[in-house]
Coordinates of C-alpha atoms in Angstrom, one line a residue:
Chain A
M66 CA 130.6 80.0 135.5
I67 CA 129.4 81.2 132.0
K68 CA 131.1 79.1 129.1
V69 CA 132.2 81.4 126.4
G70 CA 133.7 81.1 122.8
I71 CA 135.4 83.7 121.0
V72 CA 135.0 83.5 117.1
G73 CA 137.6 85.7 115.3
Y74 CA 140.8 87.0 116.4
G75 CA 141.5 90.3 114.9
N76 CA 141.4 93.7 117.0
L77 CA 138.0 93.0 118.2
G78 CA 138.7 89.6 119.3
R79 CA 141.7 90.5 121.0
G80 CA 139.7 93.0 123.0
V81 CA 137.0 90.2 123.8
T82 CA 139.8 88.0 125.0
L83 CA 141.0 90.7 127.3
A84 CA 137.7 91.3 128.5
V85 CA 136.5 87.7 129.0
S86 CA 139.8 87.2 131.0
K87 CA 138.8 89.9 133.6
A88 CA 135.1 88.7 134.0
P89 CA 134.9 87.0 137.5
D90 CA 132.0 84.9 136.3
M91 CA 133.1 83.6 132.9
E92 CA 135.6 81.0 131.5
C93 CA 136.6 80.7 127.9
V94 CA 136.6 77.4 126.4
G95 CA 138.5 78.6 123.2
I96 CA 139.3 81.0 120.6
F97 CA 138.2 80.0 117.1
T98 CA 139.9 81.4 114.1
R99 CA 139.9 80.6 110.1
R100 CA 143.8 81.0 110.2
N101 CA 146.0 78.3 111.2
P102 CA 145.6 78.0 114.9
E103 CA 149.4 77.3 115.6
S104 CA 150.3 81.0 114.0
L105 CA 148.0 82.7 116.5
T106 CA 149.5 83.9 120.0
P107 CA 146.4 85.6 121.9
A108 CA 146.9 88.1 124.6
V109 CA 145.7 85.7 127.0
D110 CA 146.5 82.2 127.3
F111 CA 143.2 80.7 126.1
P112 CA 143.3 77.5 123.9
V113 CA 143.1 78.2 120.2
Y114 CA 141.3 76.2 117.6
S115 CA 140.3 76.0 113.8
M116 CA 136.7 77.1 112.8
D117 CA 136.5 73.6 111.7
K118 CA 136.4 72.4 115.3
L119 CA 133.7 74.8 116.4
Q120 CA 131.0 72.0 115.9
E121 CA 132.6 69.8 118.6
F122 CA 131.7 72.4 121.0
K123 CA 128.1 72.2 120.7
G124 CA 126.3 72.0 123.8
K125 CA 129.5 72.9 125.6
V126 CA 129.2 76.7 125.2
D127 CA 126.8 78.8 126.6
V128 CA 127.5 81.8 124.5
L129 CA 130.0 82.7 121.5
L130 CA 131.2 86.3 121.1
L131 CA 131.3 86.8 117.3
C132 CA 134.3 89.2 116.5
G133 CA 134.0 89.3 112.3
G134 CA 133.3 92.1 110.2
S135 CA 129.9 93.6 109.5
A136 CA 130.6 94.1 105.7
T137 CA 130.7 90.4 105.1
D138 CA 131.9 87.9 108.1
L139 CA 128.8 88.4 110.0
P140 CA 126.0 88.5 107.3
S141 CA 127.6 85.3 106.0
T142 CA 128.3 83.4 108.9
T143 CA 126.1 84.2 111.9
A144 CA 122.7 82.5 110.8
E145 CA 124.8 79.3 110.5
I146 CA 126.3 79.4 113.7
L147 CA 123.0 80.5 115.4
K148 CA 121.7 77.1 114.6
D149 CA 123.7 75.6 117.3
F150 CA 125.1 78.4 119.6
N151 CA 123.8 81.5 121.4
T152 CA 125.6 84.5 119.8
V153 CA 126.6 88.1 120.7
D154 CA 127.7 90.3 117.6
S155 CA 128.8 93.8 116.7
F156 CA 127.1 94.0 113.4
D157 CA 127.1 97.9 112.7
T158 CA 125.8 98.6 109.3
H159 CA 123.0 100.7 110.5
A160 CA 120.9 100.5 107.3
K161 CA 120.7 96.7 107.1
I162 CA 120.0 96.0 110.7
P163 CA 116.3 95.4 110.3
E164 CA 117.0 92.8 107.6
Y165 CA 119.8 91.2 109.6
F166 CA 117.5 91.1 112.8
K167 CA 114.6 89.3 110.6
K168 CA 116.8 86.5 109.7
L169 CA 118.4 85.7 113.0
E170 CA 115.2 86.2 114.8
R171 CA 113.7 83.3 112.3
V172 CA 116.6 81.1 112.8
G173 CA 116.9 81.6 116.6
K174 CA 113.1 80.8 117.1
E175 CA 113.5 77.8 114.8
Y176 CA 116.6 76.5 116.8
G177 CA 115.9 77.5 120.2
K178 CA 119.0 79.8 120.2
L179 CA 119.3 83.7 121.4
S180 CA 121.3 86.1 119.4
A181 CA 122.2 89.5 120.5
I182 CA 122.9 91.7 117.8
S183 CA 124.6 95.3 117.0
I184 CA 126.4 95.3 120.4
G185 CA 129.2 97.8 121.1
W186 CA 129.2 101.3 121.8
D187 CA 127.4 102.2 118.3
P188 CA 125.3 100.7 117.8
G189 CA 125.0 99.7 121.5
I190 CA 125.7 102.2 124.3
F191 CA 125.1 105.2 121.8
S192 CA 121.5 103.6 120.8
I193 CA 120.7 103.1 124.4
A194 CA 121.2 106.9 124.9
R195 CA 119.4 107.8 121.8
M196 CA 116.2 105.9 122.7
L197 CA 116.3 106.7 126.5
F198 CA 116.7 110.4 125.8
G199 CA 114.1 110.5 123.2
A200 CA 111.8 108.6 125.6
V201 CA 112.1 111.0 128.5
L202 CA 112.5 114.3 126.3
P203 CA 110.0 113.4 123.4
D204 CA 109.9 117.2 122.3
G205 CA 113.5 117.5 120.8
N206 CA 116.0 116.5 118.7
D207 CA 119.0 114.1 118.9
Y208 CA 122.3 114.4 117.7
T209 CA 125.2 111.7 117.5
F210 CA 128.7 112.8 116.6
W211 CA 131.4 110.2 116.3
G212 CA 135.3 111.0 116.6
K213 CA 138.0 111.9 116.1
G214 CA 138.7 108.2 115.9
V215 CA 139.2 105.3 113.7
S216 CA 136.4 103.4 112.4
Q217 CA 137.1 99.8 112.2
G218 CA 134.2 99.0 109.9
H219 CA 134.9 101.7 107.4
S220 CA 138.7 101.0 107.4
D221 CA 137.6 97.3 106.7
A222 CA 135.4 98.2 104.0
I223 CA 138.2 100.2 102.3
R224 CA 140.6 97.2 102.6
R225 CA 138.2 94.9 100.7
I226 CA 138.5 97.0 97.5
Y227 CA 140.6 95.4 94.7
G228 CA 144.2 97.0 94.9
V229 CA 144.2 98.3 98.3
K230 CA 147.0 96.9 100.5
N231 CA 146.2 98.4 103.8
A232 CA 144.1 101.5 104.9
I233 CA 142.9 103.4 108.0
Q234 CA 139.7 105.8 108.3
Y235 CA 139.2 108.5 110.7
T236 CA 135.6 109.9 111.3
I237 CA 136.0 113.7 112.5
P238 CA 133.2 115.8 114.0
K239 CA 132.7 119.1 112.5
E240 CA 133.3 121.5 115.1
D241 CA 130.6 124.3 114.0
A242 CA 128.2 121.7 114.2
L243 CA 129.3 120.6 117.8
L244 CA 129.1 124.0 118.7
K245 CA 125.5 124.7 117.5
V246 CA 124.1 121.7 119.5
R247 CA 126.0 122.5 122.7
N248 CA 124.4 126.0 122.4
G249 CA 121.0 124.5 122.2
E250 CA 120.3 125.8 118.8
N251 CA 118.6 122.6 117.5
P252 CA 120.2 122.8 114.1
D253 CA 118.8 120.8 111.3
L254 CA 121.9 118.7 110.3
K255 CA 122.3 115.9 107.8
T256 CA 124.4 113.1 108.4
G257 CA 127.1 114.6 106.2
D258 CA 126.6 118.1 108.0
K259 CA 128.1 116.5 111.1
H260 CA 131.3 114.6 110.1
L261 CA 134.0 114.4 107.7
R262 CA 135.8 111.0 106.9
E263 CA 139.7 110.9 106.3
C264 CA 141.2 107.8 104.9
F265 CA 144.8 106.7 104.6
V266 CA 145.2 104.3 101.9
A267 CA 148.2 102.2 100.8
V268 CA 147.9 100.5 97.5
S269 CA 149.6 97.9 95.2
D270 CA 152.0 98.6 92.7
G271 CA 150.2 99.9 89.4
A272 CA 146.7 99.8 91.4
D273 CA 144.3 102.5 89.6
K274 CA 144.1 105.1 92.2
A275 CA 141.6 107.2 90.5
L276 CA 139.2 104.3 90.7
I277 CA 140.0 103.3 94.2
E278 CA 139.3 106.8 95.3
K279 CA 136.0 106.7 93.5
T280 CA 135.2 103.4 94.7
I281 CA 135.6 104.7 98.4
K282 CA 133.9 107.9 97.7
E283 CA 130.8 106.3 96.2
M284 CA 130.4 103.4 98.5
P285 CA 126.8 103.2 100.0
N286 CA 126.2 103.4 103.6
Y287 CA 130.0 103.9 104.5
F288 CA 131.1 106.8 102.5
A289 CA 128.4 108.0 99.8
D290 CA 126.9 110.6 102.3
Y291 CA 129.8 112.1 103.7
E292 CA 132.6 114.7 102.7
T293 CA 135.4 112.1 102.3
I294 CA 139.0 112.9 102.0
V295 CA 141.5 110.0 100.7
N296 CA 145.2 110.2 101.3
F297 CA 147.2 107.7 99.4
V298 CA 150.3 106.9 101.6
T299 CA 152.9 104.2 102.1
E300 CA 152.1 100.9 104.0
E301 CA 154.4 102.0 106.8
E302 CA 152.4 105.0 107.6
V303 CA 149.2 103.0 107.6
K304 CA 150.7 100.5 110.0
E305 CA 151.9 103.0 112.1
R306 CA 148.4 104.7 112.4
Q307 CA 147.1 101.4 113.1
Q308 CA 149.0 101.1 116.5
K309 CA 146.6 103.8 118.0
L310 CA 143.0 102.6 117.7
S311 CA 141.3 105.6 119.8
H312 CA 137.9 106.7 119.3
G313 CA 134.8 108.4 120.9
G314 CA 131.8 110.5 120.5
F315 CA 128.7 112.3 121.8
V316 CA 125.1 111.9 121.8
F317 CA 123.0 114.7 122.7
R318 CA 119.4 115.3 123.1
S319 CA 118.2 118.9 123.3
G320 CA 114.7 119.8 123.9
N321 CA 112.0 121.3 125.9
T322 CA 109.4 120.5 128.5
T323 CA 107.5 123.9 128.2
E324 CA 108.4 126.8 126.2
E325 CA 110.3 128.3 128.7
N326 CA 112.3 125.3 130.0
S327 CA 114.9 123.5 127.9
H328 CA 117.3 120.4 128.6
L329 CA 120.2 119.1 127.4
L330 CA 121.1 115.6 127.8
E331 CA 124.6 114.3 126.9
L332 CA 126.6 110.9 127.0
S333 CA 130.2 111.1 125.8
L334 CA 132.7 108.6 125.3
K335 CA 136.7 109.1 125.4
L336 CA 138.3 105.6 124.3
D337 CA 142.0 105.1 124.0
S338 CA 141.1 101.6 122.3
N339 CA 137.9 101.2 120.5
P340 CA 138.3 97.4 119.9
E341 CA 139.2 96.9 123.5
F342 CA 136.2 98.9 124.8
T343 CA 133.9 97.3 122.2
G344 CA 135.1 93.8 123.4
S345 CA 134.3 94.7 126.8
V346 CA 130.8 95.6 125.7
L347 CA 130.4 92.5 124.0
T348 CA 131.6 90.6 126.9
A349 CA 128.9 92.1 129.3
Y350 CA 126.4 91.4 126.8
G351 CA 127.6 87.8 126.5
R352 CA 126.8 87.5 130.3
A353 CA 123.1 88.9 129.6
V354 CA 122.6 86.4 126.6
A355 CA 124.0 83.3 128.5
R356 CA 121.5 84.2 131.5
L357 CA 118.5 85.0 129.1
A358 CA 119.0 81.8 127.2
K359 CA 119.0 79.8 130.4
E360 CA 115.9 81.5 131.2
G361 CA 114.4 80.1 128.0
A362 CA 114.7 83.3 125.8
T363 CA 115.2 82.7 122.0
G364 CA 115.3 84.5 118.6
C365 CA 117.0 87.7 118.2
V366 CA 117.5 90.8 120.6
T367 CA 119.1 94.3 120.7
V368 CA 120.1 96.4 123.5
Y369 CA 116.5 97.6 123.7
D370 CA 115.3 94.2 124.6
I371 CA 117.5 93.3 127.4
P372 CA 116.8 94.6 131.1
L373 CA 119.9 96.1 132.1
K374 CA 120.4 93.9 135.1
Y375 CA 121.3 91.3 132.9
L376 CA 124.6 92.8 132.3
S377 CA 126.2 93.0 135.7
P378 CA 127.9 90.2 137.5
L379 CA 126.1 91.7 140.7
S380 CA 122.7 90.3 142.0
S381 CA 119.7 92.6 141.5
A382 CA 119.5 93.2 145.5
E383 CA 123.1 94.3 145.3
L384 CA 122.4 96.8 142.3
R385 CA 119.5 98.2 144.2
A386 CA 121.2 98.7 147.3
H387 CA 124.6 100.2 145.9
L388 CA 123.8 101.5 142.3
L389 CA 120.4 102.6 142.2
Chain B
M94 CA 95.4 104.7 124.9
I95 CA 96.8 104.4 128.3
K96 CA 94.8 105.6 131.0
V97 CA 96.8 107.6 133.8
G98 CA 96.0 109.1 136.8
I99 CA 98.3 111.7 138.8
V100 CA 98.5 111.7 142.6
G101 CA 99.6 114.8 144.1
Y102 CA 100.0 118.3 142.6
G103 CA 103.2 119.9 143.8
N104 CA 106.0 120.9 141.4
L105 CA 106.5 117.4 140.3
G106 CA 102.7 116.7 139.8
R107 CA 102.7 119.8 137.7
G108 CA 105.5 118.4 135.5
V109 CA 103.9 115.2 135.3
T110 CA 100.8 116.6 134.0
L111 CA 102.6 118.6 131.5
A112 CA 104.3 115.4 130.1
V113 CA 101.2 113.3 130.2
S114 CA 99.4 116.1 128.1
K115 CA 102.3 115.7 125.6
A116 CA 102.2 111.9 125.3
P117 CA 100.5 110.7 122.0
D118 CA 99.3 107.3 123.6
M119 CA 98.2 108.5 126.9
E120 CA 94.8 110.1 128.5
C121 CA 94.7 111.5 131.9
V122 CA 91.6 110.4 133.8
G123 CA 92.2 112.8 136.9
I124 CA 94.7 114.5 139.3
F125 CA 94.0 113.3 142.8
T126 CA 94.9 115.9 145.6
R127 CA 94.5 116.0 149.3
R128 CA 93.7 119.6 149.1
N129 CA 90.4 121.0 148.1
P130 CA 90.0 120.0 144.6
E131 CA 87.9 123.2 143.9
S132 CA 91.2 125.1 144.9
L133 CA 93.6 123.8 142.3
T134 CA 94.2 125.1 138.7
P135 CA 96.3 122.5 136.8
A136 CA 98.7 123.5 134.2
V137 CA 96.6 121.4 131.8
D138 CA 92.8 121.3 131.8
F139 CA 92.6 117.8 133.3
P140 CA 89.8 116.9 135.9
V141 CA 90.9 117.3 139.6
Y142 CA 89.5 114.9 142.2
S143 CA 89.9 114.7 145.9
M144 CA 92.2 111.7 146.9
D145 CA 88.8 110.3 148.7
K146 CA 87.7 109.6 145.1
L147 CA 90.7 107.6 144.1
Q148 CA 88.8 104.3 145.2
E149 CA 86.1 105.1 142.6
F150 CA 88.8 104.7 139.7
K151 CA 89.6 101.3 140.5
G152 CA 89.7 99.4 137.3
K153 CA 89.6 102.2 135.4
V154 CA 93.3 103.5 135.5
D155 CA 96.3 101.5 133.9
V156 CA 98.8 103.3 136.0
L157 CA 98.9 106.0 138.8
L158 CA 102.0 108.4 138.7
L159 CA 103.0 109.2 142.5
C160 CA 104.0 112.8 143.0
G161 CA 104.3 112.8 146.7
G162 CA 107.6 113.2 148.7
S163 CA 110.3 110.6 149.6
A164 CA 110.5 111.9 153.4
T165 CA 107.0 110.8 154.4
D166 CA 104.4 110.6 151.5
L167 CA 105.6 107.7 149.7
P168 CA 106.8 105.6 152.4
S169 CA 103.3 106.1 154.1
T170 CA 101.0 105.7 151.2
T171 CA 102.5 103.7 148.2
A172 CA 101.9 100.1 149.6
E173 CA 98.2 101.0 150.3
I174 CA 97.7 102.5 146.7
L175 CA 99.5 99.6 145.2
K176 CA 96.7 97.2 146.5
D177 CA 94.5 98.4 143.9
F178 CA 96.6 100.4 141.1
N179 CA 99.9 99.9 139.3
T180 CA 102.2 102.7 140.2
V181 CA 105.4 104.7 139.5
D182 CA 106.9 106.7 142.0
S183 CA 110.3 108.9 142.4
F184 CA 111.4 107.6 145.8
D185 CA 114.9 108.8 146.3
T186 CA 116.0 108.1 149.8
H187 CA 118.9 105.9 148.3
A188 CA 119.6 104.6 151.8
K189 CA 116.1 103.2 152.4
I190 CA 115.4 101.9 148.7
P191 CA 116.2 98.1 149.6
E192 CA 113.2 98.2 152.5
Y193 CA 110.9 100.0 150.3
F194 CA 111.3 97.8 147.4
K195 CA 110.9 94.6 149.7
K196 CA 107.4 96.1 151.0
L197 CA 106.3 96.9 147.5
E198 CA 107.2 93.6 145.9
R199 CA 105.4 91.9 148.7
V200 CA 102.2 93.7 148.3
G201 CA 102.3 93.8 144.5
K202 CA 103.0 90.1 144.2
E203 CA 99.9 89.5 146.8
Y204 CA 97.5 91.8 145.1
G205 CA 98.6 91.4 141.4
K206 CA 99.8 94.8 140.8
L207 CA 103.3 96.5 139.5
S208 CA 105.0 99.1 141.1
A209 CA 108.0 100.9 139.7
I210 CA 110.0 102.6 142.1
S211 CA 112.8 105.3 142.1
I212 CA 112.2 106.8 138.8
G213 CA 113.6 110.1 137.8
W214 CA 117.0 111.0 136.9
D215 CA 118.6 110.3 140.3
P216 CA 117.7 107.8 141.1
G217 CA 116.8 106.8 137.6
I218 CA 118.7 107.9 134.5
F219 CA 121.9 108.4 136.6
S220 CA 121.2 104.8 138.0
I221 CA 121.3 103.3 134.5
A222 CA 124.4 105.0 133.6
R223 CA 126.2 104.0 136.7
M224 CA 125.2 100.3 136.2
L225 CA 125.6 100.5 132.5
F226 CA 128.9 101.8 132.7
G227 CA 130.3 99.7 135.5
A228 CA 129.1 96.6 133.5
V229 CA 130.8 97.5 130.2
L230 CA 134.1 98.9 132.2
P231 CA 134.4 96.9 135.0
D232 CA 138.0 97.9 136.0
G233 CA 137.2 101.2 137.1
N234 CA 135.7 103.8 139.3
D235 CA 132.8 105.9 139.2
Y236 CA 131.7 109.3 140.3
T237 CA 128.2 111.0 140.6
F238 CA 128.0 114.7 140.8
W239 CA 124.9 116.7 141.4
G240 CA 124.0 120.2 140.5
K241 CA 124.4 123.0 141.1
G242 CA 120.9 122.8 141.3
V243 CA 117.9 122.7 143.9
S244 CA 117.3 119.3 145.3
Q245 CA 113.5 119.2 146.0
G246 CA 113.9 116.3 148.4
H247 CA 116.3 118.1 150.6
S248 CA 114.1 121.3 150.4
D249 CA 111.3 119.4 151.6
A250 CA 113.2 117.8 154.6
I251 CA 113.9 121.3 155.6
R252 CA 110.5 122.5 155.5
R253 CA 109.3 119.7 157.6
I254 CA 111.2 121.0 160.6
Y255 CA 109.3 122.6 163.3
G256 CA 109.9 126.7 163.1
V257 CA 110.5 126.5 159.2
K258 CA 108.2 128.3 157.3
N259 CA 110.1 127.7 153.7
A260 CA 113.3 126.7 152.7
I261 CA 115.3 126.0 149.6
Q262 CA 118.5 123.7 149.1
Y263 CA 121.2 124.0 146.3
T264 CA 123.6 121.1 145.8
I265 CA 126.9 122.3 144.4
P266 CA 129.7 120.1 142.9
K267 CA 133.2 120.9 144.3
E268 CA 135.2 122.2 141.3
D269 CA 138.6 120.6 142.6
A270 CA 136.9 117.0 142.8
L271 CA 135.3 117.6 139.2
L272 CA 138.8 118.3 137.6
K273 CA 140.6 115.5 139.1
V274 CA 138.0 113.0 137.9
R275 CA 137.9 114.7 134.3
N276 CA 141.4 114.5 134.2
G277 CA 141.4 110.7 134.9
E278 CA 143.2 110.7 138.3
N279 CA 140.5 108.3 139.8
P280 CA 140.6 110.1 142.9
D281 CA 139.3 108.7 146.0
L282 CA 136.5 110.6 146.8
K283 CA 133.8 110.2 149.9
T284 CA 130.3 111.5 149.4
G285 CA 131.3 114.6 151.3
D286 CA 134.2 115.4 149.1
K287 CA 132.5 116.0 146.0
H288 CA 129.4 118.6 147.1
L289 CA 128.5 121.1 149.5
R290 CA 124.9 121.6 150.3
E291 CA 123.8 125.4 150.7
C292 CA 120.4 126.2 152.4
F293 CA 118.1 129.0 152.5
V294 CA 115.8 129.1 155.2
A295 CA 112.7 131.4 156.3
V296 CA 111.7 130.8 159.9
S297 CA 108.6 131.9 161.8
D298 CA 109.0 134.8 164.4
G299 CA 110.8 133.7 167.4
A300 CA 112.1 130.4 166.0
D301 CA 115.0 128.8 167.6
K302 CA 117.5 129.5 164.7
A303 CA 120.3 127.5 166.5
L304 CA 118.4 124.4 167.0
I305 CA 116.9 124.4 163.4
E306 CA 120.6 124.7 162.1
K307 CA 121.7 121.9 164.1
T308 CA 118.7 119.7 163.1
I309 CA 119.5 120.5 159.3
K310 CA 123.0 119.9 159.5
E311 CA 122.5 116.6 161.5
M312 CA 120.0 115.0 159.7
P313 CA 120.8 111.6 158.5
N314 CA 120.9 110.7 155.1
Y315 CA 120.2 114.3 153.8
F316 CA 122.8 116.4 155.4
A317 CA 124.9 114.6 158.2
D318 CA 127.6 113.6 155.6
Y319 CA 128.2 116.9 154.0
E320 CA 129.6 120.2 154.3
T321 CA 126.4 122.3 154.7
I322 CA 125.8 126.0 154.8
V323 CA 122.7 127.2 156.3
N324 CA 121.3 131.0 155.5
F325 CA 118.2 132.4 157.3
V326 CA 116.7 134.7 154.8
T327 CA 113.1 136.1 154.4
E328 CA 110.2 134.3 152.8
E329 CA 110.3 136.6 149.7
E330 CA 113.9 135.6 149.0
V331 CA 113.1 131.9 149.2
K332 CA 110.0 132.4 147.1
E333 CA 111.9 134.2 144.6
R334 CA 114.5 131.5 144.5
Q335 CA 111.8 128.8 144.1
Q336 CA 110.9 130.3 140.9
K337 CA 113.9 128.8 139.0
L338 CA 114.2 125.1 139.9
S339 CA 117.1 124.3 137.6
H340 CA 119.3 121.2 138.1
G341 CA 121.9 119.0 136.6
G342 CA 124.7 116.8 137.2
F343 CA 127.2 114.2 135.8
V344 CA 127.9 110.6 136.0
F345 CA 131.5 109.5 135.1
R346 CA 133.1 106.2 134.9
S347 CA 136.8 106.3 134.5
G348 CA 138.8 102.8 133.9
N349 CA 141.1 100.7 131.9
T350 CA 140.9 97.6 129.5
T351 CA 144.5 97.4 129.8
E352 CA 147.2 99.0 131.6
E353 CA 148.3 101.3 128.6
N354 CA 144.6 102.0 127.5
S355 CA 141.9 104.2 129.6
H356 CA 138.7 105.5 128.9
L357 CA 136.2 108.1 130.3
L358 CA 132.4 107.7 129.9
E359 CA 130.3 110.4 131.0
L360 CA 126.5 111.4 131.1
S361 CA 125.4 114.7 131.9
L362 CA 122.3 116.5 132.3
K363 CA 121.5 120.4 132.1
L364 CA 117.9 120.9 133.4
D365 CA 116.1 124.3 133.5
S366 CA 113.5 122.5 135.4
N367 CA 114.0 119.6 137.7
P368 CA 110.4 118.9 138.3
E369 CA 109.3 119.1 134.6
F370 CA 112.0 116.8 133.6
T371 CA 111.5 114.4 136.4
G372 CA 108.0 114.6 135.5
S373 CA 108.8 113.6 131.9
V374 CA 110.8 110.6 133.3
L375 CA 108.1 109.5 135.4
T376 CA 105.6 109.5 132.5
A377 CA 107.9 107.5 129.9
Y378 CA 108.2 104.8 132.9
G379 CA 104.4 105.1 133.3
R380 CA 104.0 104.0 129.6
A381 CA 106.4 101.0 130.5
V382 CA 104.5 99.9 133.8
A383 CA 101.2 100.0 131.8
R384 CA 102.5 97.8 129.2
L385 CA 104.3 95.2 131.6
A386 CA 101.3 95.1 133.8
K387 CA 99.2 94.2 130.7
E388 CA 101.6 91.5 130.0
G389 CA 101.1 90.0 133.6
A390 CA 104.0 91.5 135.3
T391 CA 103.7 92.1 139.2
G392 CA 105.7 93.1 142.2
C393 CA 108.1 95.7 142.3
V394 CA 110.8 96.9 139.6
T395 CA 113.3 99.4 139.2
V396 CA 115.2 100.8 136.0
Y397 CA 117.4 97.6 135.9
D398 CA 114.4 95.4 135.3
I399 CA 112.5 97.1 132.7
P400 CA 113.6 96.7 128.9
L401 CA 114.1 100.0 127.4
K402 CA 111.7 99.5 124.6
Y403 CA 109.0 99.7 126.9
L404 CA 109.6 103.3 127.5
S405 CA 109.1 104.5 123.9
P406 CA 105.8 105.0 122.1
L407 CA 107.7 103.7 119.1
S408 CA 107.4 100.0 117.9
S409 CA 110.4 97.7 118.4
A410 CA 110.8 97.6 114.5
E411 CA 110.7 101.3 114.5
L412 CA 113.4 101.4 117.3
R413 CA 115.6 99.0 115.4
A414 CA 115.2 100.9 111.9
H415 CA 115.7 104.3 113.1
L416 CA 117.3 104.5 116.7
L417 CA 119.9 101.5 116.9

């Protein structure tokens, strides 16, 4: 049995908890939280500890599944945690991945631990599709569309702005762009041509709404390159919208092998719950990291470095016989 | 530059030839054929040699891309070729993969060579989707649909029957089954519930049509488990149909993370030319085999064993920066 620890218990932590409980080859040693452990009732009856106790589990956990956010949690904590534990995380600030990788690669090698970063569906499953599609159809273009759905990273980023009490953000594909791609027109689309971002924000009494709206719309990486709509609403409305965390998206590659022969490759996901599905992906990569670490792998890896067989509880012989 | 040899020049060999000519990091040492090399004019101006000359290229080729058929070519020749060369092939008789793997794993280890088998889109890209989808959404069902399109393996199998001059076979998804899956009904579908197989066959004068039809319909692995329609037509009609080798298909996984939250994952391919796309996939895996062999890997591998980064001409740092 693979011994797993879960760090953080927000939406993603809950999703990971559910996924670990369903894995036939995993047991959870505990959920670690910065909150008062007594205050937390997890979806599955796993033990809950304060983050302060994490050190006591050194040598007793095969892999930690890190469920913090990409804006501040992961950049400020993963490298420290990696000194003592193998880790998997869902770091999704695309622009900062190279820098994040570099740091964890150095720490992992130095301390003999393995870290898998940017795991989930994008980055993650979609990254696999982009790379694989590009390798097998080199003469072409690829297009990633997200939504309609809630982006937790973007919602999180808004909530960190001074004066914001709660917020939720929807990423919405632009229909005309989607149509052009499906028709094989190979359009030239910038990031902002493919999506708009709609935000529902609840603010504190007396907050400077104009400043908050400006701060959102100009936030680098998250909003600056997009058409962004900001709606100020009640806390109740935000809360109601937060009950349904559905998401999805498409990766297309459209290209040619000869002038006359074109091909369209498409991966699409329709997800009722983004954090539950992301948690399920994190858990499969937890299995891979535990196995690779056991074989002596150290440093930092992404979905591009891990042979797919490591993700499955089935043996290689079973995979060849039943899935190949 | 990776030195590549192409073995066999049918439809797939032509597709591989085109793909190798587009790869920025590959050069083709030659196309090897059992026919008279003089009689062959390849799509790209690569040198053409008789198969008898292959031995002279020992030590001068990083990887051979084998373009023979799965019914007899590959089972009878790959193991022998592997003694002297690293290989990639598209072996697609699903039921016989374990046995084929076992033999090549033994030969590859003994002779210090590497063989990647069952590369293409199914087995290949679709196998990746089935495994990956299952690992990240364990509580669910998966469904593979092929077509509408020509299956070269099945056409080939018909052509080997005594009395058949030429033949082409279309695999056609059953619409009602496709609809049930898309609706998330999680239906219980046997292989034959998802597709029908339609064959257009031209026979020699005086051939026993009834016996040929019976031989097709009862052929194990290929037709026995399917509703099969056999049409006897002129050689001209078969030839005309052979001009357009389009194909495609879908891999679905439909499942749940909790009782209330379900998810639908889908990979779909729409291909104008099955052999050109398959050839393009074979070429990407040729790159991977050449690199892995250089690192000392031996034996037999499938798409499940090869980290995806090996398929791309881009560096790992470039992949992380631009595609992750």
